[in-house]
Short mmCIF file of C-alpha atoms and ligand atoms in Angstrom, two decimals:
data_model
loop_
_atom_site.label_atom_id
_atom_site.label_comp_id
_atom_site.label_asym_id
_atom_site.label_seq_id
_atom_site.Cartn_x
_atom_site.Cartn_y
_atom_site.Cartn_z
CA UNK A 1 21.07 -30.44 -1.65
CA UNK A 2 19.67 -28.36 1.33
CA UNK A 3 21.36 -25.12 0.19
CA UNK A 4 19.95 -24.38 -2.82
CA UNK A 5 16.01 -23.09 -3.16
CA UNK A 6 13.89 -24.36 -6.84
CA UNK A 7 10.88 -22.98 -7.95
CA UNK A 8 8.25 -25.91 -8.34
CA UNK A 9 5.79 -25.93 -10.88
CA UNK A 10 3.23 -28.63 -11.38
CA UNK A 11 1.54 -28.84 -15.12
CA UNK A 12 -1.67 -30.99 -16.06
CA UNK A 13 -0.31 -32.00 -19.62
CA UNK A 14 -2.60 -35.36 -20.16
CA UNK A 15 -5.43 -36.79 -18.78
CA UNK A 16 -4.17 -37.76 -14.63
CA UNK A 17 -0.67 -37.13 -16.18
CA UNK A 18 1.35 -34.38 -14.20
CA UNK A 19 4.70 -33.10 -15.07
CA UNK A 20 6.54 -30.95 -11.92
CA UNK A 21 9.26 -28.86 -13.13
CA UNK A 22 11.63 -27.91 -10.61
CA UNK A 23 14.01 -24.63 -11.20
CA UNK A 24 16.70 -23.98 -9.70
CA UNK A 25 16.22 -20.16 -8.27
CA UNK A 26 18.65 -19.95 -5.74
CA UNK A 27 21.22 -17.57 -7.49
CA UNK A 28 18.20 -15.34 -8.03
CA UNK A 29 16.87 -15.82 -4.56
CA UNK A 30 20.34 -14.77 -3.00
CA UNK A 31 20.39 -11.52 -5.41
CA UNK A 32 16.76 -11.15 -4.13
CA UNK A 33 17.62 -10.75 -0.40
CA UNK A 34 21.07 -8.67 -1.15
CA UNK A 35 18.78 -6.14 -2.61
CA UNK A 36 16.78 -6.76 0.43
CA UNK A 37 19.50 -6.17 3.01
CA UNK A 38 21.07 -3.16 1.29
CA UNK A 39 17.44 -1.06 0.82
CA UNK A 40 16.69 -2.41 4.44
CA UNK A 41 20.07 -1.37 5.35
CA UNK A 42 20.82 1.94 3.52
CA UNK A 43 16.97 3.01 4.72
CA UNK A 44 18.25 2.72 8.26
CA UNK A 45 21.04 4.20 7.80
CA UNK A 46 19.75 7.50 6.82
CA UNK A 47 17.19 7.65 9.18
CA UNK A 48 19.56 9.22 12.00
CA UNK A 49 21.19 12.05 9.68
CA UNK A 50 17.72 12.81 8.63
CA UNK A 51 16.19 13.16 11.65
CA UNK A 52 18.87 15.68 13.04
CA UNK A 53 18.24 17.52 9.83
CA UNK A 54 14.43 17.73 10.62
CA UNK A 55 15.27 18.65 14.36
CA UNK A 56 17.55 21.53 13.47
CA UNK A 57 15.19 22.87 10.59
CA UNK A 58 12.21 23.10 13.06
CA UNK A 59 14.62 24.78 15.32
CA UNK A 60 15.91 27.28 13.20
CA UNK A 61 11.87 28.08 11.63
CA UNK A 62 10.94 28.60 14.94
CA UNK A 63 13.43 30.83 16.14
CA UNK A 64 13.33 34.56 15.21
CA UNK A 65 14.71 35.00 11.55
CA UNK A 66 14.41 37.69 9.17
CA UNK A 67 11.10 37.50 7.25
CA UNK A 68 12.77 36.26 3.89
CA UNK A 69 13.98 32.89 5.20
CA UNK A 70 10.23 31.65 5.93
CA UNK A 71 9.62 30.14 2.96
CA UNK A 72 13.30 28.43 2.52
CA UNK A 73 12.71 26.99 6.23
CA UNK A 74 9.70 25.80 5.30
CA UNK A 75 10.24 23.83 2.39
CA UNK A 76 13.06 21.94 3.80
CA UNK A 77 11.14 21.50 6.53
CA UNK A 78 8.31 19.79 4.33
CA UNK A 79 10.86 17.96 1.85
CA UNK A 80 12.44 15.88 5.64
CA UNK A 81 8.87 15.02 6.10
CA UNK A 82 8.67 13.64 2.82
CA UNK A 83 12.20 11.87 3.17
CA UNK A 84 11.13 10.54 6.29
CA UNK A 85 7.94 8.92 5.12
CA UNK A 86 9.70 7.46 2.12
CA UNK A 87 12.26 5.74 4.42
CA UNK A 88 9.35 4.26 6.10
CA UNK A 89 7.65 3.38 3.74
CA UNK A 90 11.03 1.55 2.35
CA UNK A 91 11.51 0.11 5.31
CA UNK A 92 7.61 -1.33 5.80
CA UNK A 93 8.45 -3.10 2.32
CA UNK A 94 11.77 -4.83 3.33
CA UNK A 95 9.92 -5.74 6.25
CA UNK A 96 7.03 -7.33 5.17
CA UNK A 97 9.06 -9.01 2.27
CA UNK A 98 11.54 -10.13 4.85
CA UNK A 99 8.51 -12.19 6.17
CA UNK A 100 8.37 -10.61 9.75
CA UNK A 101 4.57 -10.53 9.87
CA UNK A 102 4.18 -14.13 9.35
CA UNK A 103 3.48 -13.18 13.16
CA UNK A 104 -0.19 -14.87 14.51
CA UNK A 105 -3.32 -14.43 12.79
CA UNK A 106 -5.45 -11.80 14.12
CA UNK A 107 -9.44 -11.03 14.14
CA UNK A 108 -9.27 -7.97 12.40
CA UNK A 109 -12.13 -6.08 13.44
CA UNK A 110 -12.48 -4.32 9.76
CA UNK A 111 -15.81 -2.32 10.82
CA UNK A 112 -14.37 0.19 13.69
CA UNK A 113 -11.39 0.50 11.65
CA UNK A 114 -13.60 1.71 8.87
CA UNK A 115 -15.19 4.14 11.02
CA UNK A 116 -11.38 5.23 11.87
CA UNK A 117 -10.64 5.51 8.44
CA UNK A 118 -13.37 7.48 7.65
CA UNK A 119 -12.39 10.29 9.87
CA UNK A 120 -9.08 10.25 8.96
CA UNK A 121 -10.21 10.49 4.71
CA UNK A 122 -12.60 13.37 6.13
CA UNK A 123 -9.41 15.15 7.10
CA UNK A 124 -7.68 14.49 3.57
CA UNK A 125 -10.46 15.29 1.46
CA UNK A 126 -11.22 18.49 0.04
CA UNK A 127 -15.21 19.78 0.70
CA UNK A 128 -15.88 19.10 -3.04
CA UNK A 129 -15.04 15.62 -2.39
CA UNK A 130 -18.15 13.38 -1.33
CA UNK A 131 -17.12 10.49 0.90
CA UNK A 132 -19.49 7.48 0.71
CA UNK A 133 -18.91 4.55 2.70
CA UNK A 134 -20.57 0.97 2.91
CA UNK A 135 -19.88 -0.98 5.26
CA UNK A 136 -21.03 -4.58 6.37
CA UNK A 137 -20.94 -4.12 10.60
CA UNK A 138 -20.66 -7.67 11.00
CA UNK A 139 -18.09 -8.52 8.65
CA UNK A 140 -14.33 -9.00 9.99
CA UNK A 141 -11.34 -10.95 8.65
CA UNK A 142 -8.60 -13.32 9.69
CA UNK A 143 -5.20 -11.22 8.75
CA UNK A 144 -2.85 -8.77 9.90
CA UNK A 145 -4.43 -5.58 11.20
CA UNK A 146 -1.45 -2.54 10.95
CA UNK A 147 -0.74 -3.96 7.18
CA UNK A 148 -4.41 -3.93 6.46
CA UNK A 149 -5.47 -0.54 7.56
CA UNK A 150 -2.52 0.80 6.03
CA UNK A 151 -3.77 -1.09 2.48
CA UNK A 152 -7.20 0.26 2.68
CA UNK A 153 -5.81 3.75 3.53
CA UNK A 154 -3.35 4.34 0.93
CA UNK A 155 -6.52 2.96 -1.57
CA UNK A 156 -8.44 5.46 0.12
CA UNK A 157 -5.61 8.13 -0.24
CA UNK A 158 -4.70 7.81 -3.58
CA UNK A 159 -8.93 7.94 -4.38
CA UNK A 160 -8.98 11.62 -2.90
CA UNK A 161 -5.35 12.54 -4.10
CA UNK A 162 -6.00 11.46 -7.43
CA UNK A 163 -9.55 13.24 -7.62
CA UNK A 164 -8.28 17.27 -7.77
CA UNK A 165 -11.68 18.19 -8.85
CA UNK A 166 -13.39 16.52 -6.34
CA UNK A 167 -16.27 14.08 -7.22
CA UNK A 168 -17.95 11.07 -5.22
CA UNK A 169 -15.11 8.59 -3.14
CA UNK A 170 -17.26 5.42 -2.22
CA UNK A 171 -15.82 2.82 0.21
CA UNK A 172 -17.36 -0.53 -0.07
CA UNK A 173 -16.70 -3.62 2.59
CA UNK A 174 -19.58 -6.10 1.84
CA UNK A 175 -19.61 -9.92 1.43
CA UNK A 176 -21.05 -12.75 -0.66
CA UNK A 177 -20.38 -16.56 -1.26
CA UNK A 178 -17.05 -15.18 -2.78
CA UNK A 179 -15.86 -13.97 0.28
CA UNK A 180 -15.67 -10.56 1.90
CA UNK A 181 -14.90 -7.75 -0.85
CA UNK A 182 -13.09 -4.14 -0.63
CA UNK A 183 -12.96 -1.61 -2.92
CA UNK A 184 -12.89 2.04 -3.25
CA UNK A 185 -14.17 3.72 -6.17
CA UNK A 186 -13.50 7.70 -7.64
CA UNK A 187 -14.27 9.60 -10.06
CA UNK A 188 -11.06 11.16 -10.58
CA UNK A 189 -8.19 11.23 -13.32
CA UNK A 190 -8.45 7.15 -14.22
CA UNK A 191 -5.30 5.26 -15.45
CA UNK A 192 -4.65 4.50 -19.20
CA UNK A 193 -4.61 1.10 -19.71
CA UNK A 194 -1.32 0.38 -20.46
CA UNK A 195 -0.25 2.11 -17.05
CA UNK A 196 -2.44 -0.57 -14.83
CA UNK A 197 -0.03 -3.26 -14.72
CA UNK A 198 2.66 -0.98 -13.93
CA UNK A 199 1.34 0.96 -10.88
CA UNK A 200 1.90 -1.80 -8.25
CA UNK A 201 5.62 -1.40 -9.00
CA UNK A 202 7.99 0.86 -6.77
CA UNK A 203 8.76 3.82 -7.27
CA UNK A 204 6.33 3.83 -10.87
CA UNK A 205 4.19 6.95 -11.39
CA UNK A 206 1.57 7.87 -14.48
CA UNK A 207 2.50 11.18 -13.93
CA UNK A 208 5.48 12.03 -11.98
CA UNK A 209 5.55 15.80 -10.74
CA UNK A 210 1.72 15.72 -10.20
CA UNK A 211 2.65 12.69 -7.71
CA UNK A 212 5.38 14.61 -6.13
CA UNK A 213 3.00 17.71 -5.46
CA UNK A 214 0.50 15.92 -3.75
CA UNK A 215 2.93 13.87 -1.43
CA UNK A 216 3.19 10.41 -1.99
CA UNK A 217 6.10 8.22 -1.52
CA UNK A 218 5.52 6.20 -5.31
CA UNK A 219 5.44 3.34 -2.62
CA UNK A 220 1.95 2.85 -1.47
CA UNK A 221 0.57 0.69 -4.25
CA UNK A 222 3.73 -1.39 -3.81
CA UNK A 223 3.00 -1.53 0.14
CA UNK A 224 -0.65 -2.67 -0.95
CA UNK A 225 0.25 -5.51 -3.00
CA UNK A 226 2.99 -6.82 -0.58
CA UNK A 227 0.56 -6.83 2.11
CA UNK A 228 -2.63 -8.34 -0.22
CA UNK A 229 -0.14 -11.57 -0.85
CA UNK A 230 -0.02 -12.32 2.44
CA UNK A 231 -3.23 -12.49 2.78
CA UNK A 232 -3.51 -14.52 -0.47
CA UNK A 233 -5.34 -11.77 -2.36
CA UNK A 234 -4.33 -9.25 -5.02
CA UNK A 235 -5.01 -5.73 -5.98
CA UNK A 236 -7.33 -5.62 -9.19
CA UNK A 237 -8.04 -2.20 -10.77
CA UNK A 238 -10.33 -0.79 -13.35
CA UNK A 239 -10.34 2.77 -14.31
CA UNK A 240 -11.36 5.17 -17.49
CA UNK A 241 -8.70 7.57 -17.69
CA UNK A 242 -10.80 11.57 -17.42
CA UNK A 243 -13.59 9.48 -15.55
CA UNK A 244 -12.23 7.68 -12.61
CA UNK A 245 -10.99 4.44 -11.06
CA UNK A 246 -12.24 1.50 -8.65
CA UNK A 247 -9.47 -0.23 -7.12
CA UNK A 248 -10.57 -3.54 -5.70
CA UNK A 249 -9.47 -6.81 -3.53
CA UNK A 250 -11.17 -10.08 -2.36
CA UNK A 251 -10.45 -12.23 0.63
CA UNK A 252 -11.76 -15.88 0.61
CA UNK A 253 -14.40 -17.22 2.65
CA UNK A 254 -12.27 -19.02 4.82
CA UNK A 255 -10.85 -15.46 6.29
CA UNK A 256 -14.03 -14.44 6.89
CA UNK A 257 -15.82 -14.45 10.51
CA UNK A 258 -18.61 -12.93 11.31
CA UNK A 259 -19.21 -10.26 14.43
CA UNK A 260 -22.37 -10.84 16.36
CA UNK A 261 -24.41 -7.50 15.78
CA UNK A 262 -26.10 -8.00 19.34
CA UNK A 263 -22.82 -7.91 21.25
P1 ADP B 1 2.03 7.65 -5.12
O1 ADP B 1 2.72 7.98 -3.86
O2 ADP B 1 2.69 8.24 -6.31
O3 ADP B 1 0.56 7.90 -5.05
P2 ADP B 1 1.26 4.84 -5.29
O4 ADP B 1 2.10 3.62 -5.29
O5 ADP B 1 0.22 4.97 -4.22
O6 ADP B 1 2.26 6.08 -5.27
O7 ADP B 1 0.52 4.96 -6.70
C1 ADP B 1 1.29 4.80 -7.89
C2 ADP B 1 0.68 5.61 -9.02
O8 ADP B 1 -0.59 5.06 -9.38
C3 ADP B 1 0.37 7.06 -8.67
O9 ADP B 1 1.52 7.89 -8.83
C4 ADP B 1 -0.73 7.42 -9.66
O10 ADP B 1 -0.15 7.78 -10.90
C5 ADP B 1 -1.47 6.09 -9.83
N1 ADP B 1 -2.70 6.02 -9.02
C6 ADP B 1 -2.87 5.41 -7.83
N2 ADP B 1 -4.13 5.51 -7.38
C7 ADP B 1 -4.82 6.21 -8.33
C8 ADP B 1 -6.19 6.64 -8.48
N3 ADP B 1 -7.13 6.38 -7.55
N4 ADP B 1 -6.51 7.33 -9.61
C9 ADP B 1 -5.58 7.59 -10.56
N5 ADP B 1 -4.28 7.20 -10.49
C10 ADP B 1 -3.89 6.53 -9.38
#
């Protein structure tokens, strides 16, 4: 039967003997894209109402008011900026799980956009943050560029957001027989242990008003894992919590091509 989708699994149970269990998933793979639709959907939707909101608020905070109503103006003007990029940020996930950037490989050049991402985490950081990066000039990847720079900058993000007191942020892009590695290290709050699995989910905070305060949409990691399976790769993270964390990916050789340094 065309219609219906099963999960295949193939196990090794004997020597050369191989048993393939097929599941039927298609009830759950229906639910799966209704929850799809309607986030996708709803997102959209309040887009437009929002962005009136925003237009009227920066209206009304730039018009002459009486003194008192600056800070009031100015917090909803901040809170529709934080709507807005949760919306996106909703709306990147349907998007990317709704497969739309199955689109053509591209050579990502992953050196200049390190050298963009530095300036932007120069303009995030704080001056008692100390921004380190490594970076192999020659080294670029077969993959998606937007949904990669937007993984190694919410990695990159969360390092400085997640360091109040400052403390060393090293960027590493570097390669070995392995493949070609990324990972960003702090020295920040860490992650309990029992959090880690957790933190790729949506929405899931360690520590929710601290996460509020310092702006994120409790998306990002979400975004980043999303975007690492397409490129067959997955987030890995180690952290002490009071000491700090290195979040970390791998892409295989095969993605890998190499810039010539002369050019
Ligand atoms: P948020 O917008 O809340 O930062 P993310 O999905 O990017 O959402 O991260 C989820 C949670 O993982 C964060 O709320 C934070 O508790 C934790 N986290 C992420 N990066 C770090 C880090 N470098 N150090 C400590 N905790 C982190």
């Amino acid at each position: 039967d065309q219609s219906r989708v099963f999960e295949i699994k193939i196990i090794e149970y004997f020597e050369n003997h191989k048993l393939l269990i097929a599941t039927d998933i298609t009830e759950l793979y229906q639910l799966a894209q209704i929850r799809r639709d309607f986030v996708a959907n709803a997102s959209h939707e309040l887009r437009t109402p929002l962005t009136v909101l925003h237009g009227y608020l920066e209206l009304m905070r730039d018009m002459p008011h009486e003194g008192h109503w600056d800070t009031p103006l100015e917090h909803m003007h901040n809170q529709t900026l934080r709507m807005r990029a949760i919306i996106d940020d909703l709306l990147t996930l349907s998007s990317i799980e709704a497969d739309s950037i199955t689109a053509e490989l591209e050579e990502v050049d992953v050196p200049s956009m390190m050298q963009h991402l530095h300036i932007e985490a120069a303009q995030l950081a704080k001056p008692e943050h100390h921004l380190v990066f490594e970076v192999d000039a020659c080294l670029a990847l077969k993959g998606f560029t937007e949904p990669l720079k937007s993984v190694f900058m919410n990695l990159i993000s969360n390092a400085i957001r997640y360091s109040p007191d400052g403390g060393e942020i090293k960027v590493r892009w570097y390669q070995d027989e392995q493949g070609a590695h990324f990972s960003v290290s702090d020295q920040g709050l860490g992650v309990a242990p029992e959090h880690i699995p957790r933190l790729t989910e949506r929405f899931y905070r360690v520590n929710k008003d601290r996460s509020r305060t310092t702006g994120g949409t409790g998306l990002g990691l979400a975004i980043v894992k999303h975007v690492l399976e397409k490129h067959d790769s997955h987030l890995q993270v180690s952290s002490v919590l009071g000491k700090g964390s290195t979040f970390y990916c791998r892409f295989a050789p095969a993605r890998v091509i190499l810039l010539n340094d002369f050019e």
